[in-house]
Structure formats: structure tokens, C-alpha cells
CSV table of C-alpha atoms in Angstrom, one decimal:
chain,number,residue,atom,x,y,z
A,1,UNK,CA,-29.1,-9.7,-68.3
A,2,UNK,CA,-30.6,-9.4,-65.1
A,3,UNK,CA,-31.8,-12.6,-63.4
A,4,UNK,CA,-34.4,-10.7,-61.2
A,5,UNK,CA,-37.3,-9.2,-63.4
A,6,UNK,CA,-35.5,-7.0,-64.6
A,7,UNK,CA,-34.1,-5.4,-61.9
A,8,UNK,CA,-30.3,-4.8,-61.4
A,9,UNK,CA,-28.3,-8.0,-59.3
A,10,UNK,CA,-27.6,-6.8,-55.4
A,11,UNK,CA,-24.0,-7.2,-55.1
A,12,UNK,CA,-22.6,-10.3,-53.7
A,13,UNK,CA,-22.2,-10.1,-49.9
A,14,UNK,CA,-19.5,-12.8,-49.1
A,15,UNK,CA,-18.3,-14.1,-45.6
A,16,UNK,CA,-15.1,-12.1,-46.1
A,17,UNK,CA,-16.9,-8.8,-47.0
A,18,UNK,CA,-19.0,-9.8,-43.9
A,19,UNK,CA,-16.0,-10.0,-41.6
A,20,UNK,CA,-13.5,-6.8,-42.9
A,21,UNK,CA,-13.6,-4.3,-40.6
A,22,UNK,CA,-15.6,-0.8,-41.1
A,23,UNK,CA,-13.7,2.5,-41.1
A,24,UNK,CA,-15.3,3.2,-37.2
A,25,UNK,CA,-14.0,-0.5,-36.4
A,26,UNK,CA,-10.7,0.0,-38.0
A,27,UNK,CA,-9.7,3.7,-35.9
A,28,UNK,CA,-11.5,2.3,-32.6
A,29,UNK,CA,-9.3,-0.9,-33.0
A,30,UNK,CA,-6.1,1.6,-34.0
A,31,UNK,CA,-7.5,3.6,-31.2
A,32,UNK,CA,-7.3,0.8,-28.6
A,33,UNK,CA,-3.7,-0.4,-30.0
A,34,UNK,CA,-2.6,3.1,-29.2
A,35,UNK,CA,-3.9,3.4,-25.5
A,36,UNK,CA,-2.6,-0.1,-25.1
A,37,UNK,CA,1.0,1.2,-26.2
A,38,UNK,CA,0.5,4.2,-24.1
A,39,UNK,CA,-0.1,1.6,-21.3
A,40,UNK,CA,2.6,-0.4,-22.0
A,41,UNK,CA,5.1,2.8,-21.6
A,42,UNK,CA,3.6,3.9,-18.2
A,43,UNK,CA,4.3,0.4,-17.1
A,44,UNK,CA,7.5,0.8,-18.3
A,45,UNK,CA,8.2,4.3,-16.4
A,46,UNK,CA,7.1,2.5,-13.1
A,47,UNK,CA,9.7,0.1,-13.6
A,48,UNK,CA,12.0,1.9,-14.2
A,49,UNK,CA,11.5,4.3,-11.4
A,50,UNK,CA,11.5,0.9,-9.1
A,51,UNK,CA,14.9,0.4,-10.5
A,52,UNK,CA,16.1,3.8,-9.2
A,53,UNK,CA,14.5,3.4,-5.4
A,54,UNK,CA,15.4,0.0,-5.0
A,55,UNK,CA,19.0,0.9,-6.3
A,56,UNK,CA,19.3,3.9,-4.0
A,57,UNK,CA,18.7,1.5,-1.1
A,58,UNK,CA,20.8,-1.0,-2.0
A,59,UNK,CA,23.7,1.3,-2.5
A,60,UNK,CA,23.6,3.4,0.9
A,61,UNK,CA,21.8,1.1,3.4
A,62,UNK,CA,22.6,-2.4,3.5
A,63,UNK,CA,24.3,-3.2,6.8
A,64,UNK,CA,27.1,-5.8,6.1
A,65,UNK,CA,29.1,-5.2,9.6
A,66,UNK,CA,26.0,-5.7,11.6
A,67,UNK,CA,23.5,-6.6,9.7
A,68,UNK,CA,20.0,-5.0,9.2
A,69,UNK,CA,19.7,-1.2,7.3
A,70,UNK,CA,20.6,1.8,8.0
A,71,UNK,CA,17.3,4.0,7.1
A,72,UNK,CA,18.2,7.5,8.5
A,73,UNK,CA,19.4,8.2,5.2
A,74,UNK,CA,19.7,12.2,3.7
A,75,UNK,CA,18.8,12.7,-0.1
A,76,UNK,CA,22.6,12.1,-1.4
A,77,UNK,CA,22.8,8.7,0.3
A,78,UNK,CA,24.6,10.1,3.4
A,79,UNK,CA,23.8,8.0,6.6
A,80,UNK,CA,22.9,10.8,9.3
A,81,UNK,CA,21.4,8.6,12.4
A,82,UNK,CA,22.6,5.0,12.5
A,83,UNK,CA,19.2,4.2,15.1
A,84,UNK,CA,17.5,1.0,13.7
A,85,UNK,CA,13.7,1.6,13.9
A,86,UNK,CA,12.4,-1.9,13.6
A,87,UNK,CA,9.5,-1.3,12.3
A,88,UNK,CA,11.3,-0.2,8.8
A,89,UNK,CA,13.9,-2.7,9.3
A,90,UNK,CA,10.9,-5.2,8.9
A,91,UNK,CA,9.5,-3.3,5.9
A,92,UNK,CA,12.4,-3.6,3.7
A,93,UNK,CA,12.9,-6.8,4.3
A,94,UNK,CA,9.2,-7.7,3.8
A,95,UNK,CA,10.2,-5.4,0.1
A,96,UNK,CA,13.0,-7.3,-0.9
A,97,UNK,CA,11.7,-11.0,0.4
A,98,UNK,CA,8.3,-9.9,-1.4
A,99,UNK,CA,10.4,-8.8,-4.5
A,100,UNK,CA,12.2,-12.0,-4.9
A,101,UNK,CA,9.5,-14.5,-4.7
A,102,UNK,CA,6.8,-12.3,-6.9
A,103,UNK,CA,9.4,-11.2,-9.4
A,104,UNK,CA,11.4,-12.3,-12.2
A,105,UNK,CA,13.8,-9.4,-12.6
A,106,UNK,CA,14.2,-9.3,-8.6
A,107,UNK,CA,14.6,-13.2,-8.2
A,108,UNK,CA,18.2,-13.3,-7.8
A,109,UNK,CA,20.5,-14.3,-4.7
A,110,UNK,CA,21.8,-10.5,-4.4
A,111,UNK,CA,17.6,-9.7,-3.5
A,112,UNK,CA,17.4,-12.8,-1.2
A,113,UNK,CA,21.2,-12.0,0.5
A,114,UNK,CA,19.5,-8.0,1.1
A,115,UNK,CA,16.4,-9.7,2.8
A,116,UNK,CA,18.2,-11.9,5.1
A,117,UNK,CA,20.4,-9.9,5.8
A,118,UNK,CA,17.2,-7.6,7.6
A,119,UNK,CA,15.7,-11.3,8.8
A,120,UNK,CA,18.7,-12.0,10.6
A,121,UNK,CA,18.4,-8.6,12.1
A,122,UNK,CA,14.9,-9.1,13.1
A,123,UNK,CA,15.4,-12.4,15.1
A,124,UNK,CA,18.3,-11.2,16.8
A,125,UNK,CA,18.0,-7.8,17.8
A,126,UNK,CA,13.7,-6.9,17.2
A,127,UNK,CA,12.0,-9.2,18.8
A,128,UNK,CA,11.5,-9.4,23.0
A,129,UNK,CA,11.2,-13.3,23.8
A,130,UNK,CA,9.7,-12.3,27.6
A,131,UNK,CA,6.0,-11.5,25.5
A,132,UNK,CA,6.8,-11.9,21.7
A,133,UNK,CA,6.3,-8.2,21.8
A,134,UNK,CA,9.2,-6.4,19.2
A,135,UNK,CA,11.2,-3.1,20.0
A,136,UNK,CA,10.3,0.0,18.3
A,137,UNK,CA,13.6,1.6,17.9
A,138,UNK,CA,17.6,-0.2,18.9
A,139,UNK,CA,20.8,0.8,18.2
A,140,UNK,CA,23.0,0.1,15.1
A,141,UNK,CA,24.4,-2.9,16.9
A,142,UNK,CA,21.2,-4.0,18.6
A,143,UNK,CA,20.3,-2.4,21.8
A,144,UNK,CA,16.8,-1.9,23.0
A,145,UNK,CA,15.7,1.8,22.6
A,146,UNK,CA,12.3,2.1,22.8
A,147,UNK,CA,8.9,-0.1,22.6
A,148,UNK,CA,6.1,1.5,21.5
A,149,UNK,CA,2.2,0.5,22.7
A,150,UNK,CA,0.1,0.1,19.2
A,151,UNK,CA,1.5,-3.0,16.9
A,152,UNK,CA,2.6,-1.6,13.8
A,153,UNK,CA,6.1,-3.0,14.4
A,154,UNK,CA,5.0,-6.2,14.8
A,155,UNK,CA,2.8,-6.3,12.5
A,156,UNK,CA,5.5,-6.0,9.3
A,157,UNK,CA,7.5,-8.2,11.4
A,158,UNK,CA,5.3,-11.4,11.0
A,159,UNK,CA,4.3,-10.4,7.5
A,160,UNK,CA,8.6,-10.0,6.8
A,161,UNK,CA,9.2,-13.0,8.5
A,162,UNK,CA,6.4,-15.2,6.3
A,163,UNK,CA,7.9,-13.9,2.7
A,164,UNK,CA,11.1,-14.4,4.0
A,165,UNK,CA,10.1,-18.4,5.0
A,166,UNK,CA,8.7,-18.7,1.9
A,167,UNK,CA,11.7,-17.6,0.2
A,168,UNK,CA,13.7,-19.9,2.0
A,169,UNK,CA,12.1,-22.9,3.7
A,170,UNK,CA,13.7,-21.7,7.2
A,171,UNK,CA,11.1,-22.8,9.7
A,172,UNK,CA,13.0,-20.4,12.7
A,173,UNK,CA,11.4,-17.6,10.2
A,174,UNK,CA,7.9,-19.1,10.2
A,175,UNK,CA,7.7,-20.2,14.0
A,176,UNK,CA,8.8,-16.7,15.3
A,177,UNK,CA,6.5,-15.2,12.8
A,178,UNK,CA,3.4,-17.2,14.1
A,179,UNK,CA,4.5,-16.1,17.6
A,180,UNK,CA,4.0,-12.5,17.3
A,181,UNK,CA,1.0,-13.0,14.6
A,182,UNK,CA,-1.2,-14.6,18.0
A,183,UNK,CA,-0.2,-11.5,19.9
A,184,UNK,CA,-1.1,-8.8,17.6
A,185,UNK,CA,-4.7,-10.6,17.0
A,186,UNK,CA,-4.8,-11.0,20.7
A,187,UNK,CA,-4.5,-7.4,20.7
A,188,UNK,CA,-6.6,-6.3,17.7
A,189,UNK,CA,-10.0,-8.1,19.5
A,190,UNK,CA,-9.1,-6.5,22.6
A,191,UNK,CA,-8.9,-2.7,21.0
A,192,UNK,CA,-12.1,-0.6,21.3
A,193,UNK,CA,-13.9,-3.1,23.5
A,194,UNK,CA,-16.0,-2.3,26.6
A,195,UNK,CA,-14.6,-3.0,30.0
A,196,UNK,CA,-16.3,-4.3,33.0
A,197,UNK,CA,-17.1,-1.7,34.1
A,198,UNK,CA,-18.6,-0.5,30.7
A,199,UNK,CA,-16.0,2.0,30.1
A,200,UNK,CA,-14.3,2.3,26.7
A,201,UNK,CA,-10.5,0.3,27.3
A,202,UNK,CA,-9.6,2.2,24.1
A,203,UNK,CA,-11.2,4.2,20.9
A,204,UNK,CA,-10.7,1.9,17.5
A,205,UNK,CA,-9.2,3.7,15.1
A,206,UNK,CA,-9.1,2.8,11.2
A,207,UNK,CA,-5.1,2.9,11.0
A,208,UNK,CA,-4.9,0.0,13.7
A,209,UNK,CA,-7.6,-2.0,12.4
A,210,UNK,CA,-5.9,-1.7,8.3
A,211,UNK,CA,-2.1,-2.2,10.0
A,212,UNK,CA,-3.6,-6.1,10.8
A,213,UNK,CA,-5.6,-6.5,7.7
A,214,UNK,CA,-2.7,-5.5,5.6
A,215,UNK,CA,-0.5,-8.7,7.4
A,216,UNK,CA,-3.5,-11.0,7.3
A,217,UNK,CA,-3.7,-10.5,3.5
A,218,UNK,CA,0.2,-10.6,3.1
A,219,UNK,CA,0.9,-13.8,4.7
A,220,UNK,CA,-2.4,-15.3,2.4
A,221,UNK,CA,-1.0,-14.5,-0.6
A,222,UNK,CA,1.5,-17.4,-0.5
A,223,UNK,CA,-1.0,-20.0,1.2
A,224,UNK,CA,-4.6,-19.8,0.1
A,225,UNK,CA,-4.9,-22.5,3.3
A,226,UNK,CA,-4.7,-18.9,5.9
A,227,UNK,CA,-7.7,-17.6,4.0
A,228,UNK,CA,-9.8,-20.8,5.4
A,229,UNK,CA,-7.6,-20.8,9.0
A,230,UNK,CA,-8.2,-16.6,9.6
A,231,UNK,CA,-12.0,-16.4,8.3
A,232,UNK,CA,-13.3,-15.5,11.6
A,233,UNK,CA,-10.7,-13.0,12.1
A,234,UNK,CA,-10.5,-11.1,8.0
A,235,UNK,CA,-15.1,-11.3,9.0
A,236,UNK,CA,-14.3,-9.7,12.5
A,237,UNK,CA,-11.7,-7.6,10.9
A,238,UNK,CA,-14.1,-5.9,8.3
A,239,UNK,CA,-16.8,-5.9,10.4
A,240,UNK,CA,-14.8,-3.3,12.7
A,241,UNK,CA,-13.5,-1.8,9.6
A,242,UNK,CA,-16.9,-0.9,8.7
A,243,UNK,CA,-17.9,0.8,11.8
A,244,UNK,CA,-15.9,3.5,10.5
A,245,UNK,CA,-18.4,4.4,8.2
A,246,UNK,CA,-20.5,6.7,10.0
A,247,UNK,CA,-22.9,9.8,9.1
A,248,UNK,CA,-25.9,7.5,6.9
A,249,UNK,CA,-22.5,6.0,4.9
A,250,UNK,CA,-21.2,9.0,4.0
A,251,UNK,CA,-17.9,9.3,5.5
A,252,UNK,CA,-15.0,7.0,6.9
A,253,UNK,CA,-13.7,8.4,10.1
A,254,UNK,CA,-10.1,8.0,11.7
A,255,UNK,CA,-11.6,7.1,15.5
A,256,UNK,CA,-14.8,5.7,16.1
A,257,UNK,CA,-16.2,3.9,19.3
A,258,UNK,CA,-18.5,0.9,20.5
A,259,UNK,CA,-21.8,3.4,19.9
A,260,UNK,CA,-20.7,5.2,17.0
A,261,UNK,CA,-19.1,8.8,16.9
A,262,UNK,CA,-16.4,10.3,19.3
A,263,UNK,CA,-16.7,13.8,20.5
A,264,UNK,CA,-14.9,16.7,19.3
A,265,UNK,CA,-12.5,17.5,17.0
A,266,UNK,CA,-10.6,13.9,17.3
A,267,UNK,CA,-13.8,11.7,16.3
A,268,UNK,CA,-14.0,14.4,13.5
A,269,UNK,CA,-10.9,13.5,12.2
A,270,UNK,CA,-10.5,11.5,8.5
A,271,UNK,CA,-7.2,10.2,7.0
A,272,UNK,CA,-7.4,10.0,3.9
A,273,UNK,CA,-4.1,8.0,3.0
A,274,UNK,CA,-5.3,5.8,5.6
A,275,UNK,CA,-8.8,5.0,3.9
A,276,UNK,CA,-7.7,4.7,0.7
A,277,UNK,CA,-5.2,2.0,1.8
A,278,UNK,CA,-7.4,0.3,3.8
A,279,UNK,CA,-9.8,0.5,0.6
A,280,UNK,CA,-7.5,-1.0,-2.1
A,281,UNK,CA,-6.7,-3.8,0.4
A,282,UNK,CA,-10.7,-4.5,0.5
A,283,UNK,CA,-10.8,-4.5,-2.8
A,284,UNK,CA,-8.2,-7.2,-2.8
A,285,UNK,CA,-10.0,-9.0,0.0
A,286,UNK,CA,-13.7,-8.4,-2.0
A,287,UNK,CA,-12.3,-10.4,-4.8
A,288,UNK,CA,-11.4,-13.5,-3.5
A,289,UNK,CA,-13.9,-13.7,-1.0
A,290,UNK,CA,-16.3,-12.9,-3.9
A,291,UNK,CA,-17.7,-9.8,-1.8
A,292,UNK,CA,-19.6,-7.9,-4.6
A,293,UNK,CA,-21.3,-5.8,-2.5
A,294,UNK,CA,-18.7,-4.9,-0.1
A,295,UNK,CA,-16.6,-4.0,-3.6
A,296,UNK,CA,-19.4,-1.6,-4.7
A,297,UNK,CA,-19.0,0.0,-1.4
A,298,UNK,CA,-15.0,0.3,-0.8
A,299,UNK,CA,-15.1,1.7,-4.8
A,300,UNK,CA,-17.4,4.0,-4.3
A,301,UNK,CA,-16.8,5.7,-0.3
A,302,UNK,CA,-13.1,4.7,0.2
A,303,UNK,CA,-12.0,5.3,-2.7
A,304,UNK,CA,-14.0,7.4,-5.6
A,305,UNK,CA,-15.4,10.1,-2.8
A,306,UNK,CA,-12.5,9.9,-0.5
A,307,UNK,CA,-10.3,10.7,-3.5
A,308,UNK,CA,-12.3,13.5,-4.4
A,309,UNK,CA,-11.9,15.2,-0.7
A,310,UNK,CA,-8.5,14.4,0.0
A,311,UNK,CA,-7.1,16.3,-3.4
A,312,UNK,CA,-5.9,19.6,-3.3
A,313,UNK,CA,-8.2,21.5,-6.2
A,314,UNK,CA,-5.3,24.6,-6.1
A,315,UNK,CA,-2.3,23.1,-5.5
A,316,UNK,CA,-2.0,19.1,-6.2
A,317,UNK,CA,-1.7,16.4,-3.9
A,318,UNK,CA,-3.4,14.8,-1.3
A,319,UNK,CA,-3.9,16.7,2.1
A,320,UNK,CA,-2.7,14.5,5.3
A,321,UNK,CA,-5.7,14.8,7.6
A,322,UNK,CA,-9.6,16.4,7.1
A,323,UNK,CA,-11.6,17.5,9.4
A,324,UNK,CA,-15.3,16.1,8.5
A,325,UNK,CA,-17.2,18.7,9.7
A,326,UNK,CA,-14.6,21.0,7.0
A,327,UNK,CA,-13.0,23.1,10.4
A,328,UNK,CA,-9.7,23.4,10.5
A,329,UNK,CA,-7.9,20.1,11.6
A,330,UNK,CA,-5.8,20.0,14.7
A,331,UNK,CA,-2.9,18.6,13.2
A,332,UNK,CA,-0.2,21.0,12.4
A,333,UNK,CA,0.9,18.8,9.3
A,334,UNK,CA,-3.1,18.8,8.0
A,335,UNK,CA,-2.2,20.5,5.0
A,336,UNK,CA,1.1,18.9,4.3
A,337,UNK,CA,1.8,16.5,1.4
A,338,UNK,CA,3.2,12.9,2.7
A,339,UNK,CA,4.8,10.6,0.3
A,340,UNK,CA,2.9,7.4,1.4
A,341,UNK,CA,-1.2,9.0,1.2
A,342,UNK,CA,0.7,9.5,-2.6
A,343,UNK,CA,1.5,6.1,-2.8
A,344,UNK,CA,-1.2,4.2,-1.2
A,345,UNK,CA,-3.5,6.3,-4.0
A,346,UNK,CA,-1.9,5.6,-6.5
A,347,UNK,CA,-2.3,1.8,-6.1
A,348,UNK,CA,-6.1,2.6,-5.3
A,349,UNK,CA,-6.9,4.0,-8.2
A,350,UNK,CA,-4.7,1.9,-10.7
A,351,UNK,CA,-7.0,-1.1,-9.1
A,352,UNK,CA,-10.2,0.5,-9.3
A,353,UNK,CA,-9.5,0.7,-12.9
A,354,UNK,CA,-8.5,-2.5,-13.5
A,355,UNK,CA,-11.4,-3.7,-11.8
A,356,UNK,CA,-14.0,-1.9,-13.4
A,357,UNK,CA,-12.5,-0.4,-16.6
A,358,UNK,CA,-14.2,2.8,-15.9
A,359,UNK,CA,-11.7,5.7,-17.5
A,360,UNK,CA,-12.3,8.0,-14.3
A,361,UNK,CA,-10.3,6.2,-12.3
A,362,UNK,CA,-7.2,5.9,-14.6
A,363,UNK,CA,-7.5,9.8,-15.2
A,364,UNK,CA,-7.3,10.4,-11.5
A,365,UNK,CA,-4.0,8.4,-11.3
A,366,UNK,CA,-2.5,9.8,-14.1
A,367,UNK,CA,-3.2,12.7,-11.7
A,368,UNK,CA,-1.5,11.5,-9.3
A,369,UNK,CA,1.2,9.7,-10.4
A,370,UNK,CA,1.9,13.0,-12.7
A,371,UNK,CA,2.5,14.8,-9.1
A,372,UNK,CA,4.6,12.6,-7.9
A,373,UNK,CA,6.9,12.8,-10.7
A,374,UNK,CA,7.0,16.8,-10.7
A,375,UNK,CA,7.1,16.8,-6.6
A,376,UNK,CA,8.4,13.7,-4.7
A,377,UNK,CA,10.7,12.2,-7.0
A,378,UNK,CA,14.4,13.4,-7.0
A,379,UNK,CA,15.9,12.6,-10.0
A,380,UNK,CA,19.8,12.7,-9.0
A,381,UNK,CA,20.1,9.9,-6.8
A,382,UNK,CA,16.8,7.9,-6.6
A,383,UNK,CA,13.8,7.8,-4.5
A,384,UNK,CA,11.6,10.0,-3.6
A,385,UNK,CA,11.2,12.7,-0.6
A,386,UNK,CA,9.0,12.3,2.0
A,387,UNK,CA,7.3,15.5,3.1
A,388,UNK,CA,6.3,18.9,1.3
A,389,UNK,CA,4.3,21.3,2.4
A,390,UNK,CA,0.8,22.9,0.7
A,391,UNK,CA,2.5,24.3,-2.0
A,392,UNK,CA,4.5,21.3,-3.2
A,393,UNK,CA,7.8,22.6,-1.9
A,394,UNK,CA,10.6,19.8,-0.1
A,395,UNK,CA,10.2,21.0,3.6
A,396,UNK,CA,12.7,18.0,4.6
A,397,UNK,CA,15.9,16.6,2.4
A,398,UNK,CA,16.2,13.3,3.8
A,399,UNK,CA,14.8,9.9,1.9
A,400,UNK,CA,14.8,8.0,5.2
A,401,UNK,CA,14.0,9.1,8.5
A,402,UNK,CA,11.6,7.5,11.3
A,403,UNK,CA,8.7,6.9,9.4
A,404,UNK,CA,10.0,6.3,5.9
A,405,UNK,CA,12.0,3.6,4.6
A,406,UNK,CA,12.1,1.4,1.7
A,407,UNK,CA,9.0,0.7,1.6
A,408,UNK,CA,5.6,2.8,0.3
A,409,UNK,CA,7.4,4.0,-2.6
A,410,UNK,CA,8.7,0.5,-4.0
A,411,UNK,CA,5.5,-1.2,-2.9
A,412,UNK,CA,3.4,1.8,-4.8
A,413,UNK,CA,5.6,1.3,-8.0
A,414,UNK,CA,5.8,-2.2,-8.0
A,415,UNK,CA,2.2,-3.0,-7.7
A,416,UNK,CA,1.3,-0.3,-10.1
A,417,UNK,CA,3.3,-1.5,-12.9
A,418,UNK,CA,2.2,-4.7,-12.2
A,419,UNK,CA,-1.3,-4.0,-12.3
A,420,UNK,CA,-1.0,-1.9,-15.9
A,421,UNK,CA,1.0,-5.0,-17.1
A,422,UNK,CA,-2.4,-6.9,-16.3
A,423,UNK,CA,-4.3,-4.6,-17.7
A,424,UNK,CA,-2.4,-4.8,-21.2
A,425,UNK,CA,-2.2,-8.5,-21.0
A,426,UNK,CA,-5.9,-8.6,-20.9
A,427,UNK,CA,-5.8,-6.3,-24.0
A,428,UNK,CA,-7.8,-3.8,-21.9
A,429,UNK,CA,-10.9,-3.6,-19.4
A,430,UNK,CA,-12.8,-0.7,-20.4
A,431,UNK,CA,-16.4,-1.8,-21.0
């Protein structure tokens, strides 16, 4: 009988009826678990390409006779050059110091025996005592070679020599480190000043001012007390960073001066694997120095636009250098394909995602990361090569020359998969 004037009973809405899941719910939720899983196996895949870089090192360029690496290294392992260029002696072992303390998998003695072995090297045989200046290129056994004017040697040298303190406690690692860390910001304020005479000593270029940024953040990560110590120098550091920005905000240029612009085709000139490293490093900096607006900025110019320019539409990849104006660059090697602007994307945009959540970003990765697999890596021995031309073809065999060690590549990976493991963890970040 009904109990409401004759009219039929509603059924009875209960607290579990309430809380069970509708059909939408039930595939978005089986949705989510899926891209989660997904996810989970791309982290995976960066681990275990990690595995095969770090592994190709390891087997053909540990120096046990005289310590330090051999980098010259061809695509089968085979040692071709047995010069010591000191800036990639300091970037592998920055790798492996940075591995052990950050890492479970990595912290074993074997990683911290492969970083000392390149610390010892770097005390000895890299660094000039006369100005704490350190020598660009020496022979196997330690002779000077070469110095070279900019800093980018010294630059991985202090932030090698901080990990490798921190892995070990060894205060002749930490006072030689602070040595050449006072020279290099000596030498960063006086870059791009005006003269006496009102004459420019030098231009300021982006890849300079993001070479000392990088080893400012590095040597923070460990010991938040360097954030407080360098805040006049990461303010001064991003104020000159920003001068790059030129044309109403529209672009960030390679070489800028005091006043703005530089004629011709070198103040033209744009990097983009230089911008997009010096934007995922802002990003870093943005966050704990709660810059929100500085974050919109670096997400939107040095990242999302300068993406968009630098990627070959016809063939893949990201081109080496852009010419603002869209002329032809002057660089022969323009429309080459580099393994580090690779690289140094790929952590961009896996960190723009994280941050924000927005689905863009992790599309242009998989992008990315997709062309590295097909192009750069070399599946035989580990690691990937380091130059192709426009087309995607391997215009040089070797895995180490120069300019590329053990470095980009296992940084890239390592901070990618990290950053997807985050991502999971949180169960997500898209809005």
C-alpha cells in the first residue's frame, strides 16, 4: 500500500547507492588506471635505456692505469683518441657522483669507485693552481693541452667536485670546488659589461649565462643553505637571463648586449637546445623560489613557442640553430640534428607536464622521445650517436668525441624517468 497518497514509494537512495560509481566514472577511472600503466612502462623504457648508456661507459672508458675516462670513444666501444677533454672528464664524474647519491639502483661502491676515479683526475691533472682557472683538453696521462677562454670547464668542475663531496665527506673536493666556483662568478658579472670607456668588454650570450645557472642550481640541490648564500647571484643571474628576451617578448636570442639587440646575422641568431635548457632549469629555479610569474613565462616563450620553432615539421627533430628573422643561419651545422637539443627537450617538456598536467606537453615528448629511439639510439652496444644531419641519417659513428660524453644522454634519461615516476606516484596531474 502506498504510504504517500497513493502514489508509488521513490526508491530508497542509501549512502552506498550514493557512493558506487556511474558507468562515465567507472571508464574515466579505468581510463586513468590505463594511462597510469602506460606511464609506468615509459618510465620503465627510460630506465632501462639508462642501464644501456651508463653500461656502455662503464665497459670502454674507465681509466684504471691513469685514472680519469677515456671519452674519444667510436660506436663499438673502440678507444680512437686517448686526449682527456676536461670538461667531459668533469661531466661524468658529476653523472656518476649525481647517480650515486640521488639513486637507489646506482648507490653502490662500483658507482662511487667510477666517480672518484674522474675526481682524482680532476685535482690532479684539470685544475691550474696559478688562477684556479682548469685546462680545457690534457693528455691521457695528464699534460696540459689547451685552455680555453669561456668557463664551461670549470663550470662542471665545481658542480663534479660538490656531488662528489657530498658523496664522500672529502673536504679537498669541496675546498677546490669553492675555489674555482669564486672565479667563474667573478667572471659571469664581468661578461657583457660596459668598459670605461663605454665600450662593450664582451656580448652576453644565453649559453654562458645558463652554463653558471646550471652549477649554481647543482651545488643547491644538496644544501638548501646555497639558495640563501647565492640569492644575489641566481636574482643577477636571471635578470641577465632575461635580457635575452627581446622583440616585445617574443623571442629569446643567443647574443644580446647592454642596450638590447646586436647587429647582423649573429644578434639574429636563436639556440634552441640552449633555451630550452636554460628554460627547464627556470622552471626548477621558479619553484622553489615560488616565482609564479617567471614560470608562466619560461612555460610559455622558452619552452611551448621555442618548441614549436625548433621542430622539424618534414623531417623530425630539433634544428641546431634559427635565424629569428627566418634567413638562412650562418652556421654550417644549422640544420643538423645534435643529440643534446634532443635531450635537453625532452626533460623540458616531461617537466612542463608534470607541472601543469596539460596533455600538450606530454604529446610533444612522446614526440620526441619517439625520435630519439628511431634516430639516436644504437641498439648494439649502448648509447646514443651524437650528430645526424636534416634527414635523420648518422653523419658521425662515434659515441664520444670533443663535445660528447657521458653526460646529456644519461642526465636526459635519468631525470625523465624520474619525473614520470612522480607523476605516477601522484596518481596523475592532469587537471
Amino acid at each position: 500500500m502506498p504510504s504517500n497518497g497513493g502514489k508509488p514509494d521513490a526508491p530508497e537512495i542509501t549512502v552506498t547507492k550514493l557512493l558506487e560509481p556511474s558507468e562515465a566514472e567507472t571508464a574515466a577511472a579505468k581510463e586513468k588506471e590505463d594511462f597510469l600503466r602506460v606511464l609506468n612502462d615509459l618510465a620503465g623504457r627510460l630506465e632501462h635505456e639508462l642501464k644501456a648508456v651508463l653500461t656502455f661507459w662503464d665497459n670502454n672508458s674507465l681509466d684504471e692505469e691513469h685514472t680519469g675516462y677515456l671519452t674519444c670513444v667510436d660506436y663499438d666501444g673502440t678507444i680512437y683518441d686517448t686526449t682527456k677533454y676536461c670538461e667531459l672528464q668533469a661531466q661524468q664524474t658529476y653523472m656518476y657522483a649525481k647517480l650515486y647519491n640521488c639513486t637507489d639502483v646506482y648507490h653502490t661502491e662500483e658507482m662511487l669507485s667510477s666517480a672518484k676515479l674522474g675526481g682524482e683526475f680532476l685535482l690532479r691533472h684539470a685544475y691550474r693552481a696559478t688562477d684556479s682557472r682548469c685546462y680545457y683538453a690534457v693528455t691521457r696521462e695528464g699534460k696540459p693541452i689547451s685552455v680555453r677562454p669561456n668557463m664551461n670547464t670549470e663550470v662542471y668542475f665545481v658542480m663534479a667536485l660538490f656531488e662528489l663531496h657530498y658523496a664522500t665527506k672529502q673536504a679537498n673536493y669541496l675546498s677546490r670546488a669553492e675555489s674555482v666556483l669564486r672565479v667563474v662568478l667573478a667572471w659571469i658579472r664581468d661578461s657583457g659589461t660596459v668598459n670605461q670607456y663605454g665600450m662593450e668588454t664582451t656580448h652576453s650570450t644565453l649559453s654562458d649565462l645558463g652554463h653558471v645557472f646550471r652549477m649554481l642550481l647543482s651545488i643547491s640541490e644538496h644544501n638548501p643553505t646555497k639558495l640563501r648564500q647565492h640569492k644575489e647571484d641566481f636574482t643577477y643571474l636571471v635578470k641577465r637571463i632575461l635580457q635575452h628576451v627581446q622583440r616585445k617578448e617574443s623571442v629569446v636570442l643567443e647574443t644580446v648586449q647592454s642596450s638590447g639587440e646586436v647587429e647582423g646575422s649573429l644578434g639574429r641568431l636563436v639556440v634552441p637546445g640552449t633555451v630550452l635548457e636554460v628554460g627547464w632549469m627556470l622552471l626548477k629555479y621558479s619553484l622553489i623560489a615560488h616565482k609564479k610569474e617567471l614560470r608562466k613565462q619560461v612555460l610559455s616563450l622558452f619552452i611551448g613557442q621555442m618548441f614549436t620553432a625548433a621542430w622539424d615539421p618534414n623531417n623530425g627533430g630539433i634544428f641546431t640553430f634559427l635565424d629569428v628573422d627566418g634567413l638562412s643561419p650562418t652556421e654550417l651545422t644549422w640544420n643538423m640534428k645534435l643529440w643534446w637539443p634532443i635531450a635537453d627537450a625532452m626533460i623540458a617538456l616531461i617537466m612542463s607536464y608534470k607541472i601543469t598536467g596539460e596533455r600538450k606537453f606530454l604529446n610533444d615528448f612522446s614526440r620526441v622521445f619517439d625520435y630519439a629511439m628511431v634516430h639516436f639510439r644504437e641498439p648494439g652496444h649502448g648509447e646514443w650517436y651524437g650528430y645526424l644531419d636534416n634527414e635523420g641519417r648518422v653523419t658521425h659513428t662515434f659515441k664520444g668525441g670533443p663535445e660528447k660524453g657521458c653526460f646529456h644522454v644519461a642526465r636526459c634519461l635519468w631525470m625523465c624517468a624520474r619525473l614520470v615516476r612522480d607523476v605516477v606516484a601522484a596518481g596523475g596531474v592532469e587537471k
